[in-house]
mmCIF file of C-alpha atoms and ligand atoms in Angstrom:
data_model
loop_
_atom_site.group_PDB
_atom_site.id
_atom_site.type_symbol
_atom_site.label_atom_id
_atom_site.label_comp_id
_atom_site.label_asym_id
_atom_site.label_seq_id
_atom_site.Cartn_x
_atom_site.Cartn_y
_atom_site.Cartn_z
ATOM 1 C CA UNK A 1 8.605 -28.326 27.711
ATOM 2 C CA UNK A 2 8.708 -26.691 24.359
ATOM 3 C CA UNK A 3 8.627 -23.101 24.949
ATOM 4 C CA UNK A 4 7.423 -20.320 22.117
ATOM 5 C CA UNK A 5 7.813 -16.777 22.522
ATOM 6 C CA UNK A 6 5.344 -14.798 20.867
ATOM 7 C CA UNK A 7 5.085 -10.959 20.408
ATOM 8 C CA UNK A 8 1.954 -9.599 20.278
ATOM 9 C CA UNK A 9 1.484 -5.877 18.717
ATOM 10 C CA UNK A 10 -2.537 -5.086 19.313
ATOM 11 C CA UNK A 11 -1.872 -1.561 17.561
ATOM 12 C CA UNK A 12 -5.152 0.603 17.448
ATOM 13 C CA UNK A 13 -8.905 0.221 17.453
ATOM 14 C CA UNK A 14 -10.303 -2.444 17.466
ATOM 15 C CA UNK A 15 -6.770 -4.720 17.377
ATOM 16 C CA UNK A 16 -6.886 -4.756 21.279
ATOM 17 C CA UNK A 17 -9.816 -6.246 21.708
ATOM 18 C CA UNK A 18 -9.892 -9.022 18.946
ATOM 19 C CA UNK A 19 -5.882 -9.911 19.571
ATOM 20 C CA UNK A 20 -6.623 -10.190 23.351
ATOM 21 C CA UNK A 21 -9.165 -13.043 22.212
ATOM 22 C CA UNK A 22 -6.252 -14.767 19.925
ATOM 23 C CA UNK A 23 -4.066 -14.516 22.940
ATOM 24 C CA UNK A 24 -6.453 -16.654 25.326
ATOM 25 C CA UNK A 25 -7.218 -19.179 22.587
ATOM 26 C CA UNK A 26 -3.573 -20.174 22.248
ATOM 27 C CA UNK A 27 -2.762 -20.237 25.788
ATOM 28 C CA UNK A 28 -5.657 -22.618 25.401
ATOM 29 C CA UNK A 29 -3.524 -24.466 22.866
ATOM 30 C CA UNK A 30 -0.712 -24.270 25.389
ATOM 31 C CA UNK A 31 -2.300 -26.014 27.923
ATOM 32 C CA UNK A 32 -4.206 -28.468 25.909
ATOM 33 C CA UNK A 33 -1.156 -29.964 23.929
ATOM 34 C CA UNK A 34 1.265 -29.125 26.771
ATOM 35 C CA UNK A 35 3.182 -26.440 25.043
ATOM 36 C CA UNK A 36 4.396 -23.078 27.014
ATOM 37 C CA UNK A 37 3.771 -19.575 25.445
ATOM 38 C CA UNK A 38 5.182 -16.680 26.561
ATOM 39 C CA UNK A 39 3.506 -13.421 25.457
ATOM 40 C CA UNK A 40 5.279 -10.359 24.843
ATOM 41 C CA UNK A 41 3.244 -6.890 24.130
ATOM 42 C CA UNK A 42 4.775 -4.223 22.290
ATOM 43 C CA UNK A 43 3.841 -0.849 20.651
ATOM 44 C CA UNK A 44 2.748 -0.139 17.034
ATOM 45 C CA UNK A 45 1.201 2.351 15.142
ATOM 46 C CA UNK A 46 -0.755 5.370 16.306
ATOM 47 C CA UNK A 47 -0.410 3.951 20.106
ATOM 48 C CA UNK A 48 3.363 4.102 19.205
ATOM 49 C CA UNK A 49 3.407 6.913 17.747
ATOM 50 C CA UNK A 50 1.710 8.799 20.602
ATOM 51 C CA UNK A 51 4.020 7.148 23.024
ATOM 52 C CA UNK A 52 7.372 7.918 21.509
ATOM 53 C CA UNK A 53 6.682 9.621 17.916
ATOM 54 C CA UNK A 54 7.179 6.494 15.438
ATOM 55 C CA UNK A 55 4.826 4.124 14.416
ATOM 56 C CA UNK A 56 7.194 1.394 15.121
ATOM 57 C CA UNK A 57 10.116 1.595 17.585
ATOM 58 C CA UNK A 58 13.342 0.369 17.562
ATOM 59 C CA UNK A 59 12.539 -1.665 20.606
ATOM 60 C CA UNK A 60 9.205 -3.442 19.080
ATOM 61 C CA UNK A 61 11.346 -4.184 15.607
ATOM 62 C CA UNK A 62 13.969 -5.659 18.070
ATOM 63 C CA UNK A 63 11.937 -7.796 20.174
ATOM 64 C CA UNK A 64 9.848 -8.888 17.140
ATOM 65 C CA UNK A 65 13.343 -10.370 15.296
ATOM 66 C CA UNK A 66 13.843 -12.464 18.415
ATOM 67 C CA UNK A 67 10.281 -14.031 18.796
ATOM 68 C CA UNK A 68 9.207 -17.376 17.197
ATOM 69 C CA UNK A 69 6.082 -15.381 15.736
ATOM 70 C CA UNK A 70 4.409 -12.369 15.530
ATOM 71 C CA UNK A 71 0.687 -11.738 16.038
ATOM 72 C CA UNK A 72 -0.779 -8.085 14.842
ATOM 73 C CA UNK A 73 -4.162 -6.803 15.204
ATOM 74 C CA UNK A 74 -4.275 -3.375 13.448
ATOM 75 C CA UNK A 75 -3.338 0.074 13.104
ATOM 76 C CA UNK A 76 -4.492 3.554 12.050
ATOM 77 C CA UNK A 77 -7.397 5.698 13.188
ATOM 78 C CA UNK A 78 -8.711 9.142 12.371
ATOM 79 C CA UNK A 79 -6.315 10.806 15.142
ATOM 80 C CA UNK A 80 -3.683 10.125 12.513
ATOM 81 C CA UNK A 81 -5.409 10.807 9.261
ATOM 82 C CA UNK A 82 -3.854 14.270 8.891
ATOM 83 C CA UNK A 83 -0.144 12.832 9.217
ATOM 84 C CA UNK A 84 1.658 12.792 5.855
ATOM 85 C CA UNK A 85 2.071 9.341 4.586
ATOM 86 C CA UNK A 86 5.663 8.638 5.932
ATOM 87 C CA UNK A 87 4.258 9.175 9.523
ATOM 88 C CA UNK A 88 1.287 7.559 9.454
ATOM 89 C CA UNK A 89 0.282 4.040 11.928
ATOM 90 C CA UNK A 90 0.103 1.983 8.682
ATOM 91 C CA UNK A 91 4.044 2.953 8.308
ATOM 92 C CA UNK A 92 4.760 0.795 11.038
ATOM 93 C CA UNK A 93 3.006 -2.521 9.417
ATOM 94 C CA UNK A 94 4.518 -1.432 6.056
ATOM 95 C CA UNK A 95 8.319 -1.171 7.911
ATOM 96 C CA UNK A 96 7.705 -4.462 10.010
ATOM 97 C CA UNK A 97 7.392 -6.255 6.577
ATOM 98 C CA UNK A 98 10.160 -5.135 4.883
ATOM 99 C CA UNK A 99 12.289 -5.248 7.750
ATOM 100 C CA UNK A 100 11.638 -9.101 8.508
ATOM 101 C CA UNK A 101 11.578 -9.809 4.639
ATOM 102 C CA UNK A 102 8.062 -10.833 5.150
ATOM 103 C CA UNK A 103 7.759 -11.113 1.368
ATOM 104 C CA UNK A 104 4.787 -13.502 0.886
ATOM 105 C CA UNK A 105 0.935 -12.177 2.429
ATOM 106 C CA UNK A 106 -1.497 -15.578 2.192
ATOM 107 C CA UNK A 107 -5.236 -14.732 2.516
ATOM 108 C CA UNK A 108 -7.542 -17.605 2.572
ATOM 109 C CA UNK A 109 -10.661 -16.714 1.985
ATOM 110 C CA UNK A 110 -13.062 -19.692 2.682
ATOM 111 C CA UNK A 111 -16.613 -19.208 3.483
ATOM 112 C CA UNK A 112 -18.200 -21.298 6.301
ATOM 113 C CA UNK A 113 -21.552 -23.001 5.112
ATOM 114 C CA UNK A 114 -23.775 -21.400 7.993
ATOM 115 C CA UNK A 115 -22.760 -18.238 7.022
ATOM 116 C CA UNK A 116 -23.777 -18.144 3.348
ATOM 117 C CA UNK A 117 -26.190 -15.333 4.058
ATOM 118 C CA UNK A 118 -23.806 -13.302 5.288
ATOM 119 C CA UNK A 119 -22.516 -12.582 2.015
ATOM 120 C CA UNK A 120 -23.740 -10.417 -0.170
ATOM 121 C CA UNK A 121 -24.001 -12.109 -3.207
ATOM 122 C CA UNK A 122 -26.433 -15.206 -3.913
ATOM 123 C CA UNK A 123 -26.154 -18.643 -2.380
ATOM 124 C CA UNK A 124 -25.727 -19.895 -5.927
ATOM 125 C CA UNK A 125 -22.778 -18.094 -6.930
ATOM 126 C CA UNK A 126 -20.724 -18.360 -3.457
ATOM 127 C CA UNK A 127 -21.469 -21.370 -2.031
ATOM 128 C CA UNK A 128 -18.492 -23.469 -1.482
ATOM 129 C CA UNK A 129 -15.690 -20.959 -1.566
ATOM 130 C CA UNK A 130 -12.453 -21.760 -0.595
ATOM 131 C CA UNK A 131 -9.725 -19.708 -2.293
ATOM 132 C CA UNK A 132 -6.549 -18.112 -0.982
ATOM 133 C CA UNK A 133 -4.965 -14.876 -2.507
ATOM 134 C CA UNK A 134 -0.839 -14.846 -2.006
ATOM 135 C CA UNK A 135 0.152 -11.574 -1.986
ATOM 136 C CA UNK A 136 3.424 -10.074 -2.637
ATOM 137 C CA UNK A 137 4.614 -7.891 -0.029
ATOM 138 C CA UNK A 138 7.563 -6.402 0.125
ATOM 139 C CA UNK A 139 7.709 -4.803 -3.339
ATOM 140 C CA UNK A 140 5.729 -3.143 -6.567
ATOM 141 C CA UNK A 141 4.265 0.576 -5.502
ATOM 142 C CA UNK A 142 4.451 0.488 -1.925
ATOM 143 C CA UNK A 143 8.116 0.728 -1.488
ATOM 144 C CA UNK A 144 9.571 1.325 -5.113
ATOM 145 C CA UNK A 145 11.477 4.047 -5.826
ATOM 146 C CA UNK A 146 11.399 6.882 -6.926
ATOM 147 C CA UNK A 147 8.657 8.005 -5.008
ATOM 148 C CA UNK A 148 7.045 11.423 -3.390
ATOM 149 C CA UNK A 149 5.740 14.478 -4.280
ATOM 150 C CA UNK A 150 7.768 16.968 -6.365
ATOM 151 C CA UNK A 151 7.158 20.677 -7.549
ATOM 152 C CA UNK A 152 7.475 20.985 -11.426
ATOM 153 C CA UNK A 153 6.461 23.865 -13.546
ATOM 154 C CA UNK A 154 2.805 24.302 -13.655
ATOM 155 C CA UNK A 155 2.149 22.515 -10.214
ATOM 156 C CA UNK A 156 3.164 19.447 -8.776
ATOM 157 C CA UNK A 157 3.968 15.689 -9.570
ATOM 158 C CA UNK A 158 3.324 12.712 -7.159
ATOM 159 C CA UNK A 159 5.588 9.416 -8.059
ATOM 160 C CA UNK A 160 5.363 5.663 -7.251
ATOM 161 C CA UNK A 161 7.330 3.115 -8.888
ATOM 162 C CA UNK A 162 6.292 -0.476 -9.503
ATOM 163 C CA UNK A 163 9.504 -2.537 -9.585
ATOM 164 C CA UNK A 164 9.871 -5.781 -9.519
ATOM 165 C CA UNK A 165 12.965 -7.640 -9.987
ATOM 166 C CA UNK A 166 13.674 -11.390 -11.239
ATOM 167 C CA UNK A 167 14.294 -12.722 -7.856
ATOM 168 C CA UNK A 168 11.644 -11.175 -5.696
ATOM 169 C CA UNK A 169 8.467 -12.225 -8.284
ATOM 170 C CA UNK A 170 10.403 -15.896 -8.403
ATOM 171 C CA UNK A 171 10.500 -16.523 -4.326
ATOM 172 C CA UNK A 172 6.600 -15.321 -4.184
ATOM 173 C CA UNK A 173 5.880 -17.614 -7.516
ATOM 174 C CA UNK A 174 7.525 -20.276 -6.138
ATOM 175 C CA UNK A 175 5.996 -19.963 -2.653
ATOM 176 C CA UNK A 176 2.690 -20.185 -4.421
ATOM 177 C CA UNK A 177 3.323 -23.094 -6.703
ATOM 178 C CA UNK A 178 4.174 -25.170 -3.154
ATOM 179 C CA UNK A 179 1.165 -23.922 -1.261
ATOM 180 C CA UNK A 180 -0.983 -24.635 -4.541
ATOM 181 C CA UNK A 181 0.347 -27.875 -4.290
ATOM 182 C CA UNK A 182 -1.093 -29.046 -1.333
ATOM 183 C CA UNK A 183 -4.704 -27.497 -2.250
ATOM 184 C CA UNK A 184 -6.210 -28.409 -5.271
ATOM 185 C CA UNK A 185 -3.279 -27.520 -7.670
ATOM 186 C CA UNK A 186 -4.415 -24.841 -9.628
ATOM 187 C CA UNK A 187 -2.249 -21.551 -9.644
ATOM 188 C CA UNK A 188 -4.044 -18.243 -10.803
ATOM 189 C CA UNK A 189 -1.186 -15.519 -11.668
ATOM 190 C CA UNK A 190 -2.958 -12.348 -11.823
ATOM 191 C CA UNK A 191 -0.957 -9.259 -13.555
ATOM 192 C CA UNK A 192 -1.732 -6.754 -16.262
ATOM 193 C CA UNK A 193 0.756 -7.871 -18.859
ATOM 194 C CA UNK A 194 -1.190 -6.614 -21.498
ATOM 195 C CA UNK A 195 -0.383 -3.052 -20.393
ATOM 196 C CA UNK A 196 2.236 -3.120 -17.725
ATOM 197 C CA UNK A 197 6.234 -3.709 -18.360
ATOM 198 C CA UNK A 198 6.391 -5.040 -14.637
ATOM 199 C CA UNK A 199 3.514 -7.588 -15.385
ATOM 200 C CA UNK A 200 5.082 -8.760 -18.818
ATOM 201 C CA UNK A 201 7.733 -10.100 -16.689
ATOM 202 C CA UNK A 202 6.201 -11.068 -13.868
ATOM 203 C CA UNK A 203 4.526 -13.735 -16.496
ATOM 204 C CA UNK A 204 7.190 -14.544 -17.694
ATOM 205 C CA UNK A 205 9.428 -15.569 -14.713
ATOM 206 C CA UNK A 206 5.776 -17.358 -13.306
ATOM 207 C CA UNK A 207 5.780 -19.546 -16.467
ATOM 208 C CA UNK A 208 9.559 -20.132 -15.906
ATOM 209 C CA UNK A 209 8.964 -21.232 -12.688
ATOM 210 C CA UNK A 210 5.922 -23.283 -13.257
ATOM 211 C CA UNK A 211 8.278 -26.003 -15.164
ATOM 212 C CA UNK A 212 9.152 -27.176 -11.718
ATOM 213 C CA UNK A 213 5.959 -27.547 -11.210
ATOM 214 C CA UNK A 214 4.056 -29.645 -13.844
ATOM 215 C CA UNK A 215 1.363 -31.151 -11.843
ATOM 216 C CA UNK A 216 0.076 -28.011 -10.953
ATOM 217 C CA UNK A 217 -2.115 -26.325 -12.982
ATOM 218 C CA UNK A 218 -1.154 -22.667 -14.314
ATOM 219 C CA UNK A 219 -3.114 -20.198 -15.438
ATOM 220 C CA UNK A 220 -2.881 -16.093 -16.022
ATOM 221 C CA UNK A 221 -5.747 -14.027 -15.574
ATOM 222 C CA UNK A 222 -5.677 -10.043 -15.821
ATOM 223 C CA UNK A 223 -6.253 -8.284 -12.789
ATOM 224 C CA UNK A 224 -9.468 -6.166 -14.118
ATOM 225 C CA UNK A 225 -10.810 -9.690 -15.244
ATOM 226 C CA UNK A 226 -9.856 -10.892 -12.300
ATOM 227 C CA UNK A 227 -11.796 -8.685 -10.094
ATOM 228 C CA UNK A 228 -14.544 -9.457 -12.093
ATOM 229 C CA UNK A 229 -14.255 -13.117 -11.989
ATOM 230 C CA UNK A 230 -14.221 -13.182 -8.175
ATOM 231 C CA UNK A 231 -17.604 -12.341 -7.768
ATOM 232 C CA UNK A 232 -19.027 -13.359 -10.759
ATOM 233 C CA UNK A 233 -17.654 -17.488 -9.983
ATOM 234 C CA UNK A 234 -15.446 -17.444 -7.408
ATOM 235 C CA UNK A 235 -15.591 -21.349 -7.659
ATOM 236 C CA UNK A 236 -13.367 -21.253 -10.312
ATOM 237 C CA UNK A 237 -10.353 -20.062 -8.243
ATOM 238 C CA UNK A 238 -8.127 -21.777 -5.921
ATOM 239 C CA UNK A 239 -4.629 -20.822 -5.313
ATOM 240 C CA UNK A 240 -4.154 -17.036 -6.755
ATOM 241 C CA UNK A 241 -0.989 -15.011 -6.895
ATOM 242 C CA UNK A 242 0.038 -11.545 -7.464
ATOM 243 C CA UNK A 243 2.041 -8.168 -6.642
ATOM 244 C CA UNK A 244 1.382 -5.995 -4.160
ATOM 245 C CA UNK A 245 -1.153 -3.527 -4.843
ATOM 246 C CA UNK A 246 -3.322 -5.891 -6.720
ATOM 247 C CA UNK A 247 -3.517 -7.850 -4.189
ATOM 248 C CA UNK A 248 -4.487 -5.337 -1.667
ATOM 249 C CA UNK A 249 -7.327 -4.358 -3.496
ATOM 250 C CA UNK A 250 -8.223 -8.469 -4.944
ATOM 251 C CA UNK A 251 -7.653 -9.831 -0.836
ATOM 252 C CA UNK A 252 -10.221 -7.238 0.292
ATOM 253 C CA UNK A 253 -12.849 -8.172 -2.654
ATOM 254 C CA UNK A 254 -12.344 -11.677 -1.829
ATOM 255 C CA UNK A 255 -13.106 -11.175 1.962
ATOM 256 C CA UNK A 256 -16.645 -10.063 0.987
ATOM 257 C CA UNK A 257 -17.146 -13.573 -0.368
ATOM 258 C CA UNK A 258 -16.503 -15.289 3.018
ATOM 259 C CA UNK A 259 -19.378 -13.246 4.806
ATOM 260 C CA UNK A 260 -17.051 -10.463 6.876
ATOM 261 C CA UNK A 261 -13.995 -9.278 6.892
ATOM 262 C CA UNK A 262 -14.590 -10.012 9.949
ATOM 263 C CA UNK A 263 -13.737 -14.061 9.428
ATOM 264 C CA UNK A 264 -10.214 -13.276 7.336
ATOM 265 C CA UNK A 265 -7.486 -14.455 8.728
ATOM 266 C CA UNK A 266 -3.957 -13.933 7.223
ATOM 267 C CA UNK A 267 -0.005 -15.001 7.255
ATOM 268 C CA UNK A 268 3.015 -12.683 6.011
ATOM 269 C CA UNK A 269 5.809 -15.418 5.406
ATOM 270 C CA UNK A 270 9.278 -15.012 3.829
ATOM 271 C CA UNK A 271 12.045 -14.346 6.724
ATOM 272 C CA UNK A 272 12.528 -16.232 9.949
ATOM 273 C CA UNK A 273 10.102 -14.979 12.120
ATOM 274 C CA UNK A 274 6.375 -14.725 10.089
ATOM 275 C CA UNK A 275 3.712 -12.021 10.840
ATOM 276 C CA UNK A 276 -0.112 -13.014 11.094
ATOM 277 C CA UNK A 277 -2.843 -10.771 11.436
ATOM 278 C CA UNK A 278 -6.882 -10.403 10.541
ATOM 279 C CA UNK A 279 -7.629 -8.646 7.268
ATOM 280 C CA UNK A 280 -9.572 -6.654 8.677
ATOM 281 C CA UNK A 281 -8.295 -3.003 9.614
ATOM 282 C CA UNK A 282 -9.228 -1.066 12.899
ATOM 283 C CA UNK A 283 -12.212 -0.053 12.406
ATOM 284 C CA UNK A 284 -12.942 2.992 14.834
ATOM 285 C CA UNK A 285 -16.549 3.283 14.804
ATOM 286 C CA UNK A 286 -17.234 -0.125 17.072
ATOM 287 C CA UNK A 287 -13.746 0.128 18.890
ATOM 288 C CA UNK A 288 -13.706 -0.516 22.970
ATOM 289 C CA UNK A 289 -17.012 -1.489 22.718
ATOM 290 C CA UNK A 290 -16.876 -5.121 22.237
ATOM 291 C CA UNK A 291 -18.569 -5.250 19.432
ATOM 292 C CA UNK A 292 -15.934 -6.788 17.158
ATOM 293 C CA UNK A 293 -15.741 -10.222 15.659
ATOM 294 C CA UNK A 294 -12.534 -11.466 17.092
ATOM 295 C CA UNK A 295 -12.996 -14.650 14.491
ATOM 296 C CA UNK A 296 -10.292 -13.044 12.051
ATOM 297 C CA UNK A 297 -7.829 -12.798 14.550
ATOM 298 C CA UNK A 298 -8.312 -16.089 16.023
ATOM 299 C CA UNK A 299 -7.952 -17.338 12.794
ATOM 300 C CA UNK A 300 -4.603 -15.819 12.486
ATOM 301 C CA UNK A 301 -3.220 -17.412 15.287
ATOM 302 C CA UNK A 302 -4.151 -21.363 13.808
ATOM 303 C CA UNK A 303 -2.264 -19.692 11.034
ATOM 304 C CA UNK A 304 0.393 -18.823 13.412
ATOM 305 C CA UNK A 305 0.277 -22.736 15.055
ATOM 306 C CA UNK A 306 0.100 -23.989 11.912
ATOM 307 C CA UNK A 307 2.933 -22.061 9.708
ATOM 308 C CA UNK A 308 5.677 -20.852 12.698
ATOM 309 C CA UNK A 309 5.127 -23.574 15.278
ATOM 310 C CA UNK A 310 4.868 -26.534 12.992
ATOM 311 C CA UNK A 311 1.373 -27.613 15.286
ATOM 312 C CA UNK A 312 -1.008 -28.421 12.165
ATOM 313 C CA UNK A 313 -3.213 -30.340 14.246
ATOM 314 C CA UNK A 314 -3.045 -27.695 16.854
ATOM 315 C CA UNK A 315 -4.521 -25.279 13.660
ATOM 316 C CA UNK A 316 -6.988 -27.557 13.249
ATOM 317 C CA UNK A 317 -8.250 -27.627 16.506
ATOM 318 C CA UNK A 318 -8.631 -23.797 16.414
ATOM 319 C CA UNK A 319 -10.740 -24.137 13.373
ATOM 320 C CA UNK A 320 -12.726 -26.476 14.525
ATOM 321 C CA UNK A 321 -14.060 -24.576 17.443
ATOM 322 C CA UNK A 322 -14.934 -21.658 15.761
ATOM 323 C CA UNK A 323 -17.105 -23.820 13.357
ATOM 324 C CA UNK A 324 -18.566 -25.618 16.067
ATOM 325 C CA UNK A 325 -19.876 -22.369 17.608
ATOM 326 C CA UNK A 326 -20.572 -21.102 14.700
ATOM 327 C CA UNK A 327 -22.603 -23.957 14.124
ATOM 328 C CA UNK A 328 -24.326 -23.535 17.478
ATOM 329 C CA UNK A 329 -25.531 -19.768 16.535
ATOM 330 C CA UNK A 330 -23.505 -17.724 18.133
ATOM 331 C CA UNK A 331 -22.770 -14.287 15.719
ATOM 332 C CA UNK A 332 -20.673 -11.112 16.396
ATOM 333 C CA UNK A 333 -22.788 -7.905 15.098
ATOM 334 C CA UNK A 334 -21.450 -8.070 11.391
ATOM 335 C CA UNK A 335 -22.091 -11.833 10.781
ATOM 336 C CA UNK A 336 -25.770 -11.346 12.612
ATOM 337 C CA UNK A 337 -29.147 -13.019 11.074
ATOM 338 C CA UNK A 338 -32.210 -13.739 12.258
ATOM 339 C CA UNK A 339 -32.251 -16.753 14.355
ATOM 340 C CA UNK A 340 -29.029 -16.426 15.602
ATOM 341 C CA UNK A 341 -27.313 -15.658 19.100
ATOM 342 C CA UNK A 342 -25.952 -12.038 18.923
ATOM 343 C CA UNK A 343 -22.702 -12.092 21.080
ATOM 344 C CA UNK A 344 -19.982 -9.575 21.906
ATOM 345 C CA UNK A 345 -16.350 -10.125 20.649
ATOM 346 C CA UNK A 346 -15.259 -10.962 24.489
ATOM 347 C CA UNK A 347 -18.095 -13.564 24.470
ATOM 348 C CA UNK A 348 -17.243 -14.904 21.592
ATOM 349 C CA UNK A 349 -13.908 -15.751 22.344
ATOM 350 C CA UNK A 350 -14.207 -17.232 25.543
ATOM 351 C CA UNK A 351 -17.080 -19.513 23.905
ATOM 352 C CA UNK A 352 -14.547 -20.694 21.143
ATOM 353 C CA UNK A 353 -11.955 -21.045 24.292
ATOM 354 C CA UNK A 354 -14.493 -23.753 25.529
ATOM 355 C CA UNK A 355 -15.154 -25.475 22.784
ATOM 356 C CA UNK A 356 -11.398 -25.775 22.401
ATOM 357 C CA UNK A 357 -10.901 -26.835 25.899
ATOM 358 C CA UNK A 358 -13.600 -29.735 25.153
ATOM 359 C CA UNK A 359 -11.514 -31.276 22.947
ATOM 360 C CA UNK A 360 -8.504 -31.562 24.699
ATOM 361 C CA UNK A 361 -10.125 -33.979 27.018
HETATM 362 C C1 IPM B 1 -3.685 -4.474 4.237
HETATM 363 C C2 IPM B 1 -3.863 -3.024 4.565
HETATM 364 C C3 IPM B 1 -2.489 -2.375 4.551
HETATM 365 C C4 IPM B 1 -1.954 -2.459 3.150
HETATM 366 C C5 IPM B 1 -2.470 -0.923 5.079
HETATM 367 C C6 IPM B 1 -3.025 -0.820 6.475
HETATM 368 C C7 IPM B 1 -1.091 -0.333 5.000
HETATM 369 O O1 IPM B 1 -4.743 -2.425 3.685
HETATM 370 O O2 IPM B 1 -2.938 -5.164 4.958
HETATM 371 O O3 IPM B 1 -4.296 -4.926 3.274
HETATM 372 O O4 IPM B 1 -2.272 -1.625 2.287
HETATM 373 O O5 IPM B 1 -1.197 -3.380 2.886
HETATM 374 MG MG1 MG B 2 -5.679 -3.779 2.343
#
């Protein structure tokens, strides 16, 4: 029997609670498709750093270069707001990417049918969304350098750096152009070249790259337009692509348009073992009290099946029970309507562990 190790790093908040759900749902897998998982915890963020004083040990980077994937929930918290930014939880998720040359962050953002009033913005406009933002990850602001904060005459001066080099936007374009290609083959490449040095070339080595790729469509939107665009017709998009920091701030824009972040899975690819975690971040004010959507997370781990373990039908299966029990009613607090079952994120993933079990027989 096939045997898959995977290490699971719940971090803070709400990430215990929603990746204990993902964990059940694959052992689910496991025993549906005959598959064994073995499940190794490990510390991250603040619940590292309050352990042994670093957001991410030597001992949970080690263990997480031997497993066949990784499966996050989230970190920070207001305990750790007042650490400088080097210490913080989200240090530990920014050092786990760069130290497993996780390079490439895909965010689908797709938005069920039966939850079209969970979105904020009119059935007319979002209806039928199914985009994906691919976000670079290992580069631009977050890690250039220089970077800190410096005395100078007359006060101080804070420093980032967004670099990008040849190589690093060509892996993440080329990434794309393959992933477009199995959607509907149209690439978005989302910059501001009509300001930025960084973004002139990140254009140009897309369009360079693109010529290997003639029967997708390319196109190059700036990222202010861009922003716009999403929620003014977010039909038009499928496949987008872009650095780092836009992305950040595009893949949490685009959540909004599949109901809750809440639903958002995601998958950092690049090196050999791949990352996958729920958009969503801790969020303190509901954590331990099961009021979560787990959905996210779940999501993340057909991501998991589907990208590390090769199991696409596997994925599918996943999906397919959440949309079933979505399509029965059931709602976590931050997809609730009127009409619908109100369940607890525990609830909720033992219902989609059901369904799932129902169609393995
Ligand atoms: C995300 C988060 C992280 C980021 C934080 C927690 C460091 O916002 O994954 O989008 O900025 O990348
Ligand atoms: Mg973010």
């Amino acid at each position: 029997m096939t045997n898959y190790k995977i290490v699971v790093l719940p971090g803070d908040g709400i990430g215990q609670e929603v990746t204990t759900e993902a964990v059940k749902v694959l052992r689910a897998v496991g025993q549906g498709v005959g598959v064994g998982f073995e499940f190794e915890e490990a510390l991250c963020g603040g619940a590292a750093i309050d352990a042994h004083g670093t957001p991410i040990p030597g001992a949970t980077l080690d263990l997480c270069r031997t497993a066949d994937a990784i499966l996050f929930g989230a970190v920070g918290g207001p305990k750790w707001d007042d650490l400088p930014p080097e210490q913080r939880p989200e240090r530990g998720l920014l050092a786990l990417r760069k130290e497993l040359d996780l390079f490439a962050n895909l965010r689908p953002a797709k938005l069920f049918p039966m939850l079209v009033d969970a979105s904020p913005l009119k059935r007319s406009v979002v209806e039928g969304t199914d985009l994906l933002v691919i976000r670079e990850l290992t580069g631009g602001l977050y890690f250039g350098e220089p970077r800190g904060i410096e005395k100078i005459q007359g006060g101080m001066r804070g420093i980032n750096s967004m670099i990008y080099t040849t190589p690093e936007i060509e892996r993440v374009a080329r990434l794309a152009f393959e992933v477009a290609r199995k959607r509907r083959r149209k690439l978005t490449s989302v910059d501001k070249a009509n300001v930025l040095a960084v973004s002139t070339l990140w254009r140009q080595v897309v369009m360079e790259v693109s010529q290997d790729y003639p029967d997708v469509t390319l196109e190059h939107m700036l990222v202010d337009n861009c922003a716009m665009q999403l929620i003014l017709n977010p039909l038009q998009f499928d496949t987008l692509v872009t650095e780092n920091t836009f992305g950040d701030i595009l893949s949490d824009e685009a959540a909004v348009l599949a109901g809750s972040m809440g639903m958002l899975p995601s998958a950092s690819l690049g090196g050999k073992t791949a990352l996958y975690e729920p958009v969503h971040g801790t969020a303190p004010d509901i954590a331990g009290r099961d009021l979560a959507n787990p959905i996210a997370a779940i999501l993340s781990a057909a991501m998991l099946l589907r990208y590390s373990l090769d199991l696409p039908a596997e994925a599918e299966r996943v999906e397919t029970a959440v949309l079933r029990v979505l399509e029965k009613g059931y709602r976590t607090k931050d997809i609730h309507s009127e009409g619908t079952t109100l369940v607890g994120c525990r609830r909720m993933g033992e219902l989609i562990v059901r369904d799932l079990e129902t169609l393995y027989t």
